[in-house]
Structures are given as structure tokens and as C-alpha cells.
mmCIF file of C-alpha atoms and ligand atoms in Angstrom:
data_model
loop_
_atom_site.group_PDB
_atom_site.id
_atom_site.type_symbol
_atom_site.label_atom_id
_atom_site.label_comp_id
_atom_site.label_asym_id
_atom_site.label_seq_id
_atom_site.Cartn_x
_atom_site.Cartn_y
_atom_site.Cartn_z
ATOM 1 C CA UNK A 1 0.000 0.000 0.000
ATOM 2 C CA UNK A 2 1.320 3.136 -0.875
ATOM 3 C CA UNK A 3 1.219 6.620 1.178
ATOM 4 C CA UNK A 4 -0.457 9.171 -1.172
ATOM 5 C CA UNK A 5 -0.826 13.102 -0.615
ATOM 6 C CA UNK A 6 -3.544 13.982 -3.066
ATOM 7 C CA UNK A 7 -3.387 17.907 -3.963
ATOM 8 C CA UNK A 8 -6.528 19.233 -5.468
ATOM 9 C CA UNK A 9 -9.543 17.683 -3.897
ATOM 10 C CA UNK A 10 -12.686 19.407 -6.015
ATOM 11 C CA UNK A 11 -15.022 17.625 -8.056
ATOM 12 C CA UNK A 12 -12.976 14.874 -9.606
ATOM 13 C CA UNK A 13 -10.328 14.833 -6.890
ATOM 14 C CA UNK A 14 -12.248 14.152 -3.716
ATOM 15 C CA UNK A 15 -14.004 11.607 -5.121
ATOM 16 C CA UNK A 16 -10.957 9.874 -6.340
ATOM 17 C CA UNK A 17 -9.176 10.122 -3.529
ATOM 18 C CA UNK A 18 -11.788 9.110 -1.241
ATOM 19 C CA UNK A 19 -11.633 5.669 -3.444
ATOM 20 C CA UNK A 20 -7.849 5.212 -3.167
ATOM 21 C CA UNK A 21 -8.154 5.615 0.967
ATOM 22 C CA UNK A 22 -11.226 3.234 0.976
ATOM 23 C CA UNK A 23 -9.121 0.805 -1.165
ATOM 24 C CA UNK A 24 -6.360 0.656 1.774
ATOM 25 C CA UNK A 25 -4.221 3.353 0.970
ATOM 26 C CA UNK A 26 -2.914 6.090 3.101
ATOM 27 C CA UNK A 27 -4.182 9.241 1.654
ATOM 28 C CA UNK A 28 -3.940 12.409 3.026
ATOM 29 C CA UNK A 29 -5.501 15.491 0.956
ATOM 30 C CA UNK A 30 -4.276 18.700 0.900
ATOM 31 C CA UNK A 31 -7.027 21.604 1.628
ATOM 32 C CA UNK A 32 -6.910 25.149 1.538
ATOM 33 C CA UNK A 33 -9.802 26.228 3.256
ATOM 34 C CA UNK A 34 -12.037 24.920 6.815
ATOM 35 C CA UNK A 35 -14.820 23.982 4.220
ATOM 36 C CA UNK A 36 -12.395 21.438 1.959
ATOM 37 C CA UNK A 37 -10.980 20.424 5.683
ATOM 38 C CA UNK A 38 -14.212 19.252 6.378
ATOM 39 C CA UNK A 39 -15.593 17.933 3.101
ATOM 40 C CA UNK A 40 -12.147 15.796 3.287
ATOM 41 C CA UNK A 41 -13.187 14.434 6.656
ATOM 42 C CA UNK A 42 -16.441 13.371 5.389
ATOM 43 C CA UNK A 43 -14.664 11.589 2.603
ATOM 44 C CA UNK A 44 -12.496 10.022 5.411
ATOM 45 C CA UNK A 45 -9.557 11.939 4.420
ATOM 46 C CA UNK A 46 -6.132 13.303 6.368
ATOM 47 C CA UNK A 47 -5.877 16.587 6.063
ATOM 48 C CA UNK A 48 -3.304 19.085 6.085
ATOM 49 C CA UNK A 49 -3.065 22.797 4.662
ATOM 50 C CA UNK A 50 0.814 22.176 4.286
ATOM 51 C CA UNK A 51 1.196 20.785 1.123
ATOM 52 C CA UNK A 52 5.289 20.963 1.214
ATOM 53 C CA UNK A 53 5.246 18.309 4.383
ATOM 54 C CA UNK A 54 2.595 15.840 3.034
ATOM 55 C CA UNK A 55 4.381 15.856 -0.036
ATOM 56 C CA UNK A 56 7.957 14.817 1.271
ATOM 57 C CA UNK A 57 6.551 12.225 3.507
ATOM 58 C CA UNK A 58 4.738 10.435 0.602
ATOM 59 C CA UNK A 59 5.891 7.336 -1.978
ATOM 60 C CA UNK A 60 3.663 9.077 -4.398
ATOM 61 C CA UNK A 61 1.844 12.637 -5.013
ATOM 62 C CA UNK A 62 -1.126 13.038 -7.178
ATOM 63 C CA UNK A 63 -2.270 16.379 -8.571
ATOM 64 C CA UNK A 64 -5.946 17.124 -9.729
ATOM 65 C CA UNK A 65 -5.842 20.954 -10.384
ATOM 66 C CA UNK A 66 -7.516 23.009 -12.874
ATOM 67 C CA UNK A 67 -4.945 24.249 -15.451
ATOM 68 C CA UNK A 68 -1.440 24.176 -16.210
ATOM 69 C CA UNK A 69 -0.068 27.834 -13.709
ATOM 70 C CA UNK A 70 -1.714 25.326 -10.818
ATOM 71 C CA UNK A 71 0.108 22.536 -11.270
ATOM 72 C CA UNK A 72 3.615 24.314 -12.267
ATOM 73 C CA UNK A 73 3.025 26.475 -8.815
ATOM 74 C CA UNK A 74 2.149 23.608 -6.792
ATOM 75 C CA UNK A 75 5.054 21.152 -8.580
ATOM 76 C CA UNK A 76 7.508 23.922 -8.348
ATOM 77 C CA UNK A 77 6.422 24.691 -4.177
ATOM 78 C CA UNK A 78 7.133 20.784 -3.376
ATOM 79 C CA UNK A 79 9.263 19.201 -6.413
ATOM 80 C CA UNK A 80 12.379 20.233 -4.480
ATOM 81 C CA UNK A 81 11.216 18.592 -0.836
ATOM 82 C CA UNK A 82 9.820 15.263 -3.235
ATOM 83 C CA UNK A 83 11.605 11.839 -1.596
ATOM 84 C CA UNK A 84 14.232 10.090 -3.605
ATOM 85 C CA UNK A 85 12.627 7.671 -5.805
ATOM 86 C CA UNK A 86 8.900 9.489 -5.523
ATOM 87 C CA UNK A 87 6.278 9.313 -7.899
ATOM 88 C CA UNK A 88 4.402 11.938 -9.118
ATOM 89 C CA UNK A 89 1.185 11.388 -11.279
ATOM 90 C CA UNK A 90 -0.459 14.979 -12.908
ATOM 91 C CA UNK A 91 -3.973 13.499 -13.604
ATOM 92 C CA UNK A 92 -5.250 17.236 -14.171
ATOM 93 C CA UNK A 93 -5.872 18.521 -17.727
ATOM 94 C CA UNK A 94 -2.991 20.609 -18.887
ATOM 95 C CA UNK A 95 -1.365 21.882 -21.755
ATOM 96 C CA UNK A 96 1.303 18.985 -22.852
ATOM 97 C CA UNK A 97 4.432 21.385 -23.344
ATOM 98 C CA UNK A 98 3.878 22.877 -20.051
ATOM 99 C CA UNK A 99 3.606 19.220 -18.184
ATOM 100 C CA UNK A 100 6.891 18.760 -20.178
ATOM 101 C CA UNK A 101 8.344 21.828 -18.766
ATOM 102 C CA UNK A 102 7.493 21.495 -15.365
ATOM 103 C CA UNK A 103 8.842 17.703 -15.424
ATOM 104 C CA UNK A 104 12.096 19.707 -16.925
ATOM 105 C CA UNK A 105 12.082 22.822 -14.595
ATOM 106 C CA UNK A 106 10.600 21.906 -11.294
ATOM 107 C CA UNK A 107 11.124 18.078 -10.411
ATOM 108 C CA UNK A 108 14.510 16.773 -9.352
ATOM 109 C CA UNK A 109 15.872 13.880 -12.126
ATOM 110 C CA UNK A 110 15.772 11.539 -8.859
ATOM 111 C CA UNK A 111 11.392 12.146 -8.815
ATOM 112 C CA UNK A 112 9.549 10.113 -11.860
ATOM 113 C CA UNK A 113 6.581 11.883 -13.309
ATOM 114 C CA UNK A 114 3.560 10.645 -15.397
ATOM 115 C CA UNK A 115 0.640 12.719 -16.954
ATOM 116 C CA UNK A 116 -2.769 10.566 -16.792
ATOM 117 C CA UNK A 117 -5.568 13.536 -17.314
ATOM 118 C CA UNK A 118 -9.260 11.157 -17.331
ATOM 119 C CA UNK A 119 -12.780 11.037 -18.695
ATOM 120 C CA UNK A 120 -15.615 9.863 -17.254
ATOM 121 C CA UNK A 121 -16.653 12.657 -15.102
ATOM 122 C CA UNK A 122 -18.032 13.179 -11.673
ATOM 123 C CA UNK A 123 -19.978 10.238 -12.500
ATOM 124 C CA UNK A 124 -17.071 7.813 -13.437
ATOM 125 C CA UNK A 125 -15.138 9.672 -10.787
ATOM 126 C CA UNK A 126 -17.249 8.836 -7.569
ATOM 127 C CA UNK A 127 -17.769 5.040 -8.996
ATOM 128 C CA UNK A 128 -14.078 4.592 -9.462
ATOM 129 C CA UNK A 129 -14.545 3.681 -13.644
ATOM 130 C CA UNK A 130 -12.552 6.690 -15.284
ATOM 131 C CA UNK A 131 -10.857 6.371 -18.216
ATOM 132 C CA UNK A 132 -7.114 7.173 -17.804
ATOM 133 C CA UNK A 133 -4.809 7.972 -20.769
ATOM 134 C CA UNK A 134 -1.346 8.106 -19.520
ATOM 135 C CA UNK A 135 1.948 9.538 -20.555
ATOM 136 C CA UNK A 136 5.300 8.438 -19.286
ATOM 137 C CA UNK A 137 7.891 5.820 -18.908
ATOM 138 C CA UNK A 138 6.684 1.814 -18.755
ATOM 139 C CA UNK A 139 7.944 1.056 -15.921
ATOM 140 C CA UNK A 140 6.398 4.007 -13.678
ATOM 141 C CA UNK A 141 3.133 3.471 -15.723
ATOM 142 C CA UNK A 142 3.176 -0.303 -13.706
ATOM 143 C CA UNK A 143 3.945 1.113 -10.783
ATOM 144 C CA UNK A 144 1.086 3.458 -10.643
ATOM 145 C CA UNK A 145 -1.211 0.627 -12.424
ATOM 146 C CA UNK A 146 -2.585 -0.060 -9.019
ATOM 147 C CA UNK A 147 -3.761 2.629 -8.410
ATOM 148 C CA UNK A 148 -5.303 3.820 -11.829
ATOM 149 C CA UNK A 149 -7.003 0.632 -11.357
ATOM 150 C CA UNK A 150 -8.880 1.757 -8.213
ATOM 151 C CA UNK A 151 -9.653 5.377 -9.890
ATOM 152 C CA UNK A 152 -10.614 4.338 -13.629
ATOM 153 C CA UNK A 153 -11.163 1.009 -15.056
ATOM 154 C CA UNK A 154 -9.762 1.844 -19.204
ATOM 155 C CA UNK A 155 -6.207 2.386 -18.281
ATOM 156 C CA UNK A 156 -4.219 3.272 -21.304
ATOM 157 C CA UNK A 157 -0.544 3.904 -21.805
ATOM 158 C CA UNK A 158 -0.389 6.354 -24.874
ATOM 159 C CA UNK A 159 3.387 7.141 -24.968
ATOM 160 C CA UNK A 160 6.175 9.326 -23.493
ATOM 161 C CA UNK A 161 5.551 12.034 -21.017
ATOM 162 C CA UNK A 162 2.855 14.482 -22.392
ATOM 163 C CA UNK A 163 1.289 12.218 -24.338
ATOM 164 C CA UNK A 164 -1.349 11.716 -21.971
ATOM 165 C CA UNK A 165 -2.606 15.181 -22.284
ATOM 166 C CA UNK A 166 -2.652 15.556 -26.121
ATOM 167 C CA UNK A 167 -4.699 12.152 -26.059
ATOM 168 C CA UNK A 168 -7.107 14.202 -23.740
ATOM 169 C CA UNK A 169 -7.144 17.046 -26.198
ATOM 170 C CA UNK A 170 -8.709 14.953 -28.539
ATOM 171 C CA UNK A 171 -10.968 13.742 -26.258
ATOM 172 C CA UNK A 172 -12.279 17.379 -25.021
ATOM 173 C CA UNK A 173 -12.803 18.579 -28.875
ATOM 174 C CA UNK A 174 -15.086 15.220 -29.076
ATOM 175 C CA UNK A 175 -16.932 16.018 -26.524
ATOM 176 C CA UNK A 176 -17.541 19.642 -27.101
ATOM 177 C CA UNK A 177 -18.826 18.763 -30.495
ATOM 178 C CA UNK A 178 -20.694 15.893 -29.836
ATOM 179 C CA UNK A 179 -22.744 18.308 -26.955
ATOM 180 C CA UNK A 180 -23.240 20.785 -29.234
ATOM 181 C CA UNK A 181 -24.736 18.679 -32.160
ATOM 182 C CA UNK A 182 -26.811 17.089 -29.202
ATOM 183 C CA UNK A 183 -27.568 20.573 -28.167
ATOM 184 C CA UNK A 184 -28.693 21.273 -31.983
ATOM 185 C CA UNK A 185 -30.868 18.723 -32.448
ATOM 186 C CA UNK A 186 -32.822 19.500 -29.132
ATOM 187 C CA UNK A 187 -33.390 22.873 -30.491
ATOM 188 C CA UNK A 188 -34.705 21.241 -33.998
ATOM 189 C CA UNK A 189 -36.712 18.791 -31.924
ATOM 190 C CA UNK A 190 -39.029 21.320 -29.467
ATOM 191 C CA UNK A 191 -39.736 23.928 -33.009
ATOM 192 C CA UNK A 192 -40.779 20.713 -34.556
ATOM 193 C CA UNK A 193 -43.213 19.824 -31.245
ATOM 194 C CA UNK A 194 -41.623 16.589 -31.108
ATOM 195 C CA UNK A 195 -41.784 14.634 -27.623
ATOM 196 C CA UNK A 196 -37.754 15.140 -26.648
ATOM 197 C CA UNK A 197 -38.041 12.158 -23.626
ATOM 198 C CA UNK A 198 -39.054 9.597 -26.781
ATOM 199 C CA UNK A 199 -36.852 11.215 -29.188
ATOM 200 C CA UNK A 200 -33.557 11.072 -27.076
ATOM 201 C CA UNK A 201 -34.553 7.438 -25.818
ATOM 202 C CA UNK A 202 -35.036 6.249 -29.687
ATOM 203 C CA UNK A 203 -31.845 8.052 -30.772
ATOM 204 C CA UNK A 204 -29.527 6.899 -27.945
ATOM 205 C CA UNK A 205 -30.354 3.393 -29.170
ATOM 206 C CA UNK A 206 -28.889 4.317 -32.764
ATOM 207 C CA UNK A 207 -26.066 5.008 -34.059
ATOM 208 C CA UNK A 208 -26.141 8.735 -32.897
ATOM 209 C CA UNK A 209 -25.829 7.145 -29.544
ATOM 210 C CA UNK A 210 -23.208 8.253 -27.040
ATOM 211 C CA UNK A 211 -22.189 8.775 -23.789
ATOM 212 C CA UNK A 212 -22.512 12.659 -23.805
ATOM 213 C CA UNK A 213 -26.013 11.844 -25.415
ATOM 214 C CA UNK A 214 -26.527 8.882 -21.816
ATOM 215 C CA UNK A 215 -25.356 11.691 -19.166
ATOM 216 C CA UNK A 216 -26.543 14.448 -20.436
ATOM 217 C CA UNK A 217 -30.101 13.854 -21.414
ATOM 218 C CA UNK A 218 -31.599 14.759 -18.166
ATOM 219 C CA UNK A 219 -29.486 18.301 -17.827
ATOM 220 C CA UNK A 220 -31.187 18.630 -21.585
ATOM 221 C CA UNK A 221 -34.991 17.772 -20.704
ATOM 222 C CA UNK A 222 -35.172 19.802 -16.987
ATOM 223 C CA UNK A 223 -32.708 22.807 -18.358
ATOM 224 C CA UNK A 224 -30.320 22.331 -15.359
ATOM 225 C CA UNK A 225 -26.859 22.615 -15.770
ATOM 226 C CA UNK A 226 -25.125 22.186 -12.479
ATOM 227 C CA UNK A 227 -21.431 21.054 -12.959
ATOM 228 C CA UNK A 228 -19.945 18.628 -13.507
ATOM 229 C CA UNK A 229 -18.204 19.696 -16.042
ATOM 230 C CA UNK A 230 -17.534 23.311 -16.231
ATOM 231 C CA UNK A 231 -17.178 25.469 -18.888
ATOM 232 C CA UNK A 232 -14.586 27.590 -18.181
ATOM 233 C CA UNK A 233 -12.624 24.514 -17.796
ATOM 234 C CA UNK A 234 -14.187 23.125 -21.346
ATOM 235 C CA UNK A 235 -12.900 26.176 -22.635
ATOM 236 C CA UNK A 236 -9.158 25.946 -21.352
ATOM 237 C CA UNK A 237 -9.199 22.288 -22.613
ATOM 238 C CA UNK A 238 -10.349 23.706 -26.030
ATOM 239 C CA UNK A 239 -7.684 26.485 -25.495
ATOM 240 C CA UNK A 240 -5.428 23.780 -25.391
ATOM 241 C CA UNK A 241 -6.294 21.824 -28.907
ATOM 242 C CA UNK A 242 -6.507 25.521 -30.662
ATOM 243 C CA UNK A 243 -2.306 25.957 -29.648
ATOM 244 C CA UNK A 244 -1.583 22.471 -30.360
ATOM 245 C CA UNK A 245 -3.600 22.158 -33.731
ATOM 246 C CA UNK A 246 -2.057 25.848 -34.501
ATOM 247 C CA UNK A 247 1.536 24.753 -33.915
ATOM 248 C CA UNK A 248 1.137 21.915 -36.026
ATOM 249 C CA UNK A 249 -0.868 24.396 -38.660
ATOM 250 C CA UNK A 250 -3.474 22.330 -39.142
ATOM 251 C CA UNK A 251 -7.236 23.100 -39.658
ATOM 252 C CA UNK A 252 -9.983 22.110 -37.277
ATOM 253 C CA UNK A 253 -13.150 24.371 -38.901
ATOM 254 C CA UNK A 254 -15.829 22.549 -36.361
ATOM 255 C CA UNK A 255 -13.541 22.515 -33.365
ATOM 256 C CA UNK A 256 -12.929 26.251 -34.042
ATOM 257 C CA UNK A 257 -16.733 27.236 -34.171
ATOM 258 C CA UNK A 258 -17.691 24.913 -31.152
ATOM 259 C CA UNK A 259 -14.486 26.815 -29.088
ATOM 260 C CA UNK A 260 -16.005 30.235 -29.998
ATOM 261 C CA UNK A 261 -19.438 29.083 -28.640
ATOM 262 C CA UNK A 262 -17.934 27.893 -25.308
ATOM 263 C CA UNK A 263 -15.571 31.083 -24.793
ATOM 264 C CA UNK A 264 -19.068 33.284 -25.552
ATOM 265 C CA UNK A 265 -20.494 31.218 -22.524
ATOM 266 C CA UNK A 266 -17.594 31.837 -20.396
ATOM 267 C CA UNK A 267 -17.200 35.540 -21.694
ATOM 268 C CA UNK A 268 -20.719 36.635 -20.635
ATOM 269 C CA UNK A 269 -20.998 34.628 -17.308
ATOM 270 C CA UNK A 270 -21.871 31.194 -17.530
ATOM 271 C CA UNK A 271 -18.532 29.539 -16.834
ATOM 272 C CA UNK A 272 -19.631 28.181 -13.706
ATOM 273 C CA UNK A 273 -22.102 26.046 -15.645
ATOM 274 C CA UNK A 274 -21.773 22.452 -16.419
ATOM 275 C CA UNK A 275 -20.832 22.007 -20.405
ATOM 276 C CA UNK A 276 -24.325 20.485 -21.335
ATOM 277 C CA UNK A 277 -25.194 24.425 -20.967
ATOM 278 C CA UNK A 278 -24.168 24.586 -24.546
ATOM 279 C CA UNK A 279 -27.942 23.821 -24.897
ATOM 280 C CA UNK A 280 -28.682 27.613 -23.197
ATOM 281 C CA UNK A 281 -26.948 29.268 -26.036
ATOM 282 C CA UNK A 282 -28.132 26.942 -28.637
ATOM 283 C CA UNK A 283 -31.704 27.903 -27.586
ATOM 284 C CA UNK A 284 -31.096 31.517 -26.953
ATOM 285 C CA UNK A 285 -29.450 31.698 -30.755
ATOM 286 C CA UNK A 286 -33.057 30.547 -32.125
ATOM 287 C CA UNK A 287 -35.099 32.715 -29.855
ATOM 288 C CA UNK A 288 -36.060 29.877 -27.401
ATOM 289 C CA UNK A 289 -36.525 30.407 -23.914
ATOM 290 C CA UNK A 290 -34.792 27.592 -21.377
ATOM 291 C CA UNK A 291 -37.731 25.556 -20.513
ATOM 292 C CA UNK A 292 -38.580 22.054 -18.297
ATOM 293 C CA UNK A 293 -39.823 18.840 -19.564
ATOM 294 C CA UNK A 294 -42.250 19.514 -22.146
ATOM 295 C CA UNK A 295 -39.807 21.229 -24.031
ATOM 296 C CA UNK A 296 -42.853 23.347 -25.969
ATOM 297 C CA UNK A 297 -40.969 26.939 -25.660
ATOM 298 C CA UNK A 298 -40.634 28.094 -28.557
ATOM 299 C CA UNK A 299 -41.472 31.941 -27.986
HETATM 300 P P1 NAD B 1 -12.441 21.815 -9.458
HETATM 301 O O1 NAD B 1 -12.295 23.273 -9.713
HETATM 302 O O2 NAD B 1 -13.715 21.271 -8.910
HETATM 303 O O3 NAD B 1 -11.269 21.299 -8.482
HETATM 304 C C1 NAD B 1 -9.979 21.842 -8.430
HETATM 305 C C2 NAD B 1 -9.550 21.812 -6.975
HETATM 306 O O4 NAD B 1 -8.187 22.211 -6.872
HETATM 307 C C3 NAD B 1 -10.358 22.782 -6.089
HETATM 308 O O5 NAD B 1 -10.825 22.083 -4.955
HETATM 309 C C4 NAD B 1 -9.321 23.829 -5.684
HETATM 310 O O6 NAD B 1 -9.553 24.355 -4.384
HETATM 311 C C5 NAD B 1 -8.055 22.980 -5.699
HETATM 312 N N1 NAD B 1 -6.829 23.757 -5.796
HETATM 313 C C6 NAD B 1 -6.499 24.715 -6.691
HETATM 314 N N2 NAD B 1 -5.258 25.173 -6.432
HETATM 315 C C7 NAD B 1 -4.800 24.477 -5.345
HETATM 316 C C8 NAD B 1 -3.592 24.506 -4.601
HETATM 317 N N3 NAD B 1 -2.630 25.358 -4.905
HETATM 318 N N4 NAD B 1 -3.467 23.652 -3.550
HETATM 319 C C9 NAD B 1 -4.460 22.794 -3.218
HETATM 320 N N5 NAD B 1 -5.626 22.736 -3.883
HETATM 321 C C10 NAD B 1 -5.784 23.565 -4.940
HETATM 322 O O7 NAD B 1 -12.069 21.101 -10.829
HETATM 323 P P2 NAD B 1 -12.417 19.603 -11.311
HETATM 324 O O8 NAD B 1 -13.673 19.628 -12.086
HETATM 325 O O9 NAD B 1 -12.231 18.656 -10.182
HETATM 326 O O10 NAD B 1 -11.242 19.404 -12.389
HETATM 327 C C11 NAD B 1 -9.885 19.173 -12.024
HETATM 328 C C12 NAD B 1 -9.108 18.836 -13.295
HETATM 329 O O11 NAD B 1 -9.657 17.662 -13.906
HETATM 330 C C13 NAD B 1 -9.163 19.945 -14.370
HETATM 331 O O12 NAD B 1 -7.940 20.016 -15.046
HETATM 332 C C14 NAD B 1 -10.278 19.454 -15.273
HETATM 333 O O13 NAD B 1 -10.129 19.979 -16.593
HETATM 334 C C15 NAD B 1 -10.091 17.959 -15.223
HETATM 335 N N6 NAD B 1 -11.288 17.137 -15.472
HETATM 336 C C16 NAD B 1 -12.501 17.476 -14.935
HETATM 337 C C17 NAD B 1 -13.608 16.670 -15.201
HETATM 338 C C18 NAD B 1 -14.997 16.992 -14.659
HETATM 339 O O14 NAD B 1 -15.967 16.401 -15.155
HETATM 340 N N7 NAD B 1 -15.144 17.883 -13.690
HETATM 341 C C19 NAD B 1 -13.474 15.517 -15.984
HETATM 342 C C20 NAD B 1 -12.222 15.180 -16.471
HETATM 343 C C21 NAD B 1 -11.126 15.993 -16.211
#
């Protein structure tokens, strides 16, 4: 069993390290605040506001931040107090040159490091079934298998350092799409009158199925878009794919307009909103109001 000090306990992180303590591990979470003290003690979490001590007293350190100046602060604060030998797995979603830069800049050559950003969501999050695409050498990949296998259940190694996070890339430009074509075809539904609960059970069965289509459909028929998922961090994620797809000058026309959409969320508000708010806009664009079930609005 390995001791673990798990920085970044929000939505994805408390839930994953609550599963690595109840799988026998000792975990202690970093907090920042008396509320994530005590949200960590209802997890069954040690706590500790002094990230610099957990981290030199643990075998391995796991960040779960929100973008890539978290993670280089927080790597650069502890990298030099890290054990000979420790582990550090960045399963946040970052920009790959910067988790290649802060492997190079903050983390003594004696400290192994893996990127292993996931999918799956709160959802796949609290029930321990993420999907993890992970970047870094072989043999520190089977040293952290263990414990990927408690957090995520598709546990991929997808190259060299870094490679992890441009595999997630692709992943977030997926998603945003495939929410906003679901998000288009609920607005095409309701000005056609259609029953949406029938028409998203029928179509989920097809081959328009997915799993954005599964989790989202009930955030779709009430209009309720607690995160989650939110935007503002959809819209780093799709920050990320623009610089990568522009340094490689290649065209993405569909994964341009869906990033504009998502950064006029964020721009006028709504970043605090869970992605499947992509349907608010959607609506707004064709005059719609947000509505509840019957999904009859169309003013
Ligand atoms: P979140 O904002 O809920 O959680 C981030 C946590 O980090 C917060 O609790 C915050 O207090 C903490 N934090 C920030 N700086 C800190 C510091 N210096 N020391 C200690 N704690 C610090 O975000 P989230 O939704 O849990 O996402 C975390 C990461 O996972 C992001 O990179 C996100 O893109 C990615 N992700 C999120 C989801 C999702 O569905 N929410 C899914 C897959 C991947």
C-alpha cells in the first residue's frame, strides 16, 4: 500500500481520492480552506493545509488541479522537498508542453513523473470507472497501475511524457462537439413539437448514440446545468487543442466554431455552468426560452 498526498480535492479529486483511501491506501488530501478540511473528513480523508510536508513524507503525489499555472506552482512549491525515488502522477488537464516543462524545470531527475488527465466525469469519478490515458515511462506506468485501477477502469498507456494530455485534447474537442450537435438537435426537436423524452430514448439506441447523449439527457430535458463539467474549464481544454492544432498548422473548422461558442459562454458569465449548458446558447441563438420537460418553448 502506498502513502499518497492527493493535492486538489474538487469535483474529480475528492471523489478519487476518497476511493484510493477506501481501497487501503494512506491518503492524506491537501485543503486550503475549513470547508475542503471538512468535506475531506467526510470523505475520510487526512488533512493538512501544508502541502510541502505531506508531499515529502509520501511514496507518491497526485495532482488534480484546474490548469497548467496550478500545477507548475504547486510542482515547483514541493518538487524540491519530493523523496528520492517518488512518484508523481499529474492526472489534471494541462497543456502537454507545459507538463513537459514542469517535469524539466521543477522536479529533481531523482522524482519520476507521469501525466494521466481522465474522462468519465463526476460520474465515473465517484464510482471509481474513469478512463485514464497516460503519458510516461513503462515502468512508472506499472507502478502506478494499481492505483489507476482503483480510480478508472480503461487504463491506457499512450506514450512518453505528455502524451497523456494531447490524447485528452482529442478527447475534449469530441466532446464539445458531440454536446453541441446534441444541443442542436434539441433545439430542432421542441420547433418541430416533437416529444424530446421519446426522441432522445429512440436516438440513444442508434447510431447517434453516445455517452454525452446517456449523461446528459436529463441536464437537456429539466434545463439544469449544475457542474460537472464546467465550462470555463471546457474552454481551457479547447484552449489547449486551438495551440496544439495551430503549432502543427493544421485546420480544425468545427472545433474552431464549437471553441467560440464555449468562450461566448464563459465571456458573458456562464462559466460556472456544467458544459451540457451549450444547450442555453443553442436555444437563446433561435429565440427559445430555457424551458422544463415539455420542451414546448418556442417563444
Ligand atoms: P475543481 O475546480 O472542482 O477542483 C480543483 C480543486 O483544486 C479545487 O478544490 C481547488 O480548491 C483545488 N486547488 C487549486 N489550487 C490548489 C492549490 N494550490 N493547492 C491545493 N488545492 C488547490 O475542478 P475539477 O472539475 O475537479 O477538475 C480538475 C481537473 O480535472 C481539471 O484540469 C479538469 O479539466 C479535469 N477534469 C474534470 C472533469 C470533470 O468532469 N469535472 C473531468 C475530467 C477531467
Amino acid at each position: 500500500m502506498s502513502s499518497i498526498t492527493f493535492i486538489g480535492l474538487g469535483i474529480m479529486g475528492l471523489p478519487m481520492a476518497r476511493n484510493l483511501a477506501r481501497s487501503g491506501h494512506d491518503v492524506t488530501g491537501v485543503v486550503r480552506s475549513d470547508r475542503g478540511r471538512a468535506r475531506a473528513a467526510e470523505a475520510g480523508l487526512a488533512a493538512t493545509d501544508d502541502a510541502v510536508e505531506a508531499a515529502q513524507n509520501a511514496d507518491v503525489v497526485i495532482t488534480m488541479l484546474p490548469d497548467s499555472p496550478d500545477v507548475r506552482s504547486v510542482v515547483s512549491a514541493i518538487g524540491p522537498h519530493l523523496r528520492e525515488g517518488a512518484l508523481l502522477i499529474d492526472m489534471s488537464t494541462i497543456d502537454p508542453v507545459a507538463t513537459r516543462d514542469i517535469r524539466a524545470e521543477a522536479l529533481p531527475g531523482s522524482v519520476a513523473m507521469l501525466d494521466a488527465p481522465v474522462s468519465g466525469g463526476e460520474a465515473g469519478a465517484i464510482d471509481g470507472v474513469l478512463s485514464i490515458m497516460v503519458g510516461g515511462d513503462a515502468a512508472d506506468v506499472e507502478r502506478a497501475r494499481p492505483l489507476f485501477e482503483v480510480m478508472g477502469t480503461t487504463i491506457v498507456h499512450v506514450g512518453p511524457l505528455g502524451s497523456g494530455q494531447v490524447v485528452k485534447a482529442a478527447n475534449q474537442l469530441i466532446v464539445a462537439g458531440n454536446i453541441q450537435m446534441v444541443a442542436e438537435a434539441v433545439v430542432f426537436l421542441r420547433a418541430q413539437g416533437a416529444d424530446l423524452t421519446s426522441a432522445l430514448q429512440v436516438i440513444g439506441g442508434g447510431l447517434a448514440g453516445s455517452t454525452v447523449l446517456e449523461r446528459k439527457r436529463q441536464a437537456f430535458l429539466d434545463g439544469s446545468f449544475a457542474p460537472g463539467f464546467r465550462l470555463a474549464l471546457h474552454a481551457k481544454d479547447l484552449g489547449i487543442v486551438q495551440n496544439s492544432a495551430a503549432a502543427e498548422g493544421l485546420a480544425l473548422p468545427l472545433t474552431a466554431a464549437v471553441t467560440q461558442l464555449v468562450r461566448a459562454l464563459v465571456a458573458r458569465g456562464d462559466g460556472e455552468l456544467d458544459h451540457s449548458a451549450l444547450l442555453k446558447l443553442a436555444q437563446e441563438l433561435n429565440g427559445m426560452e430555457l424551458n422544463g420537460q415539455d420542451g414546448s418553448t418556442h417563444s
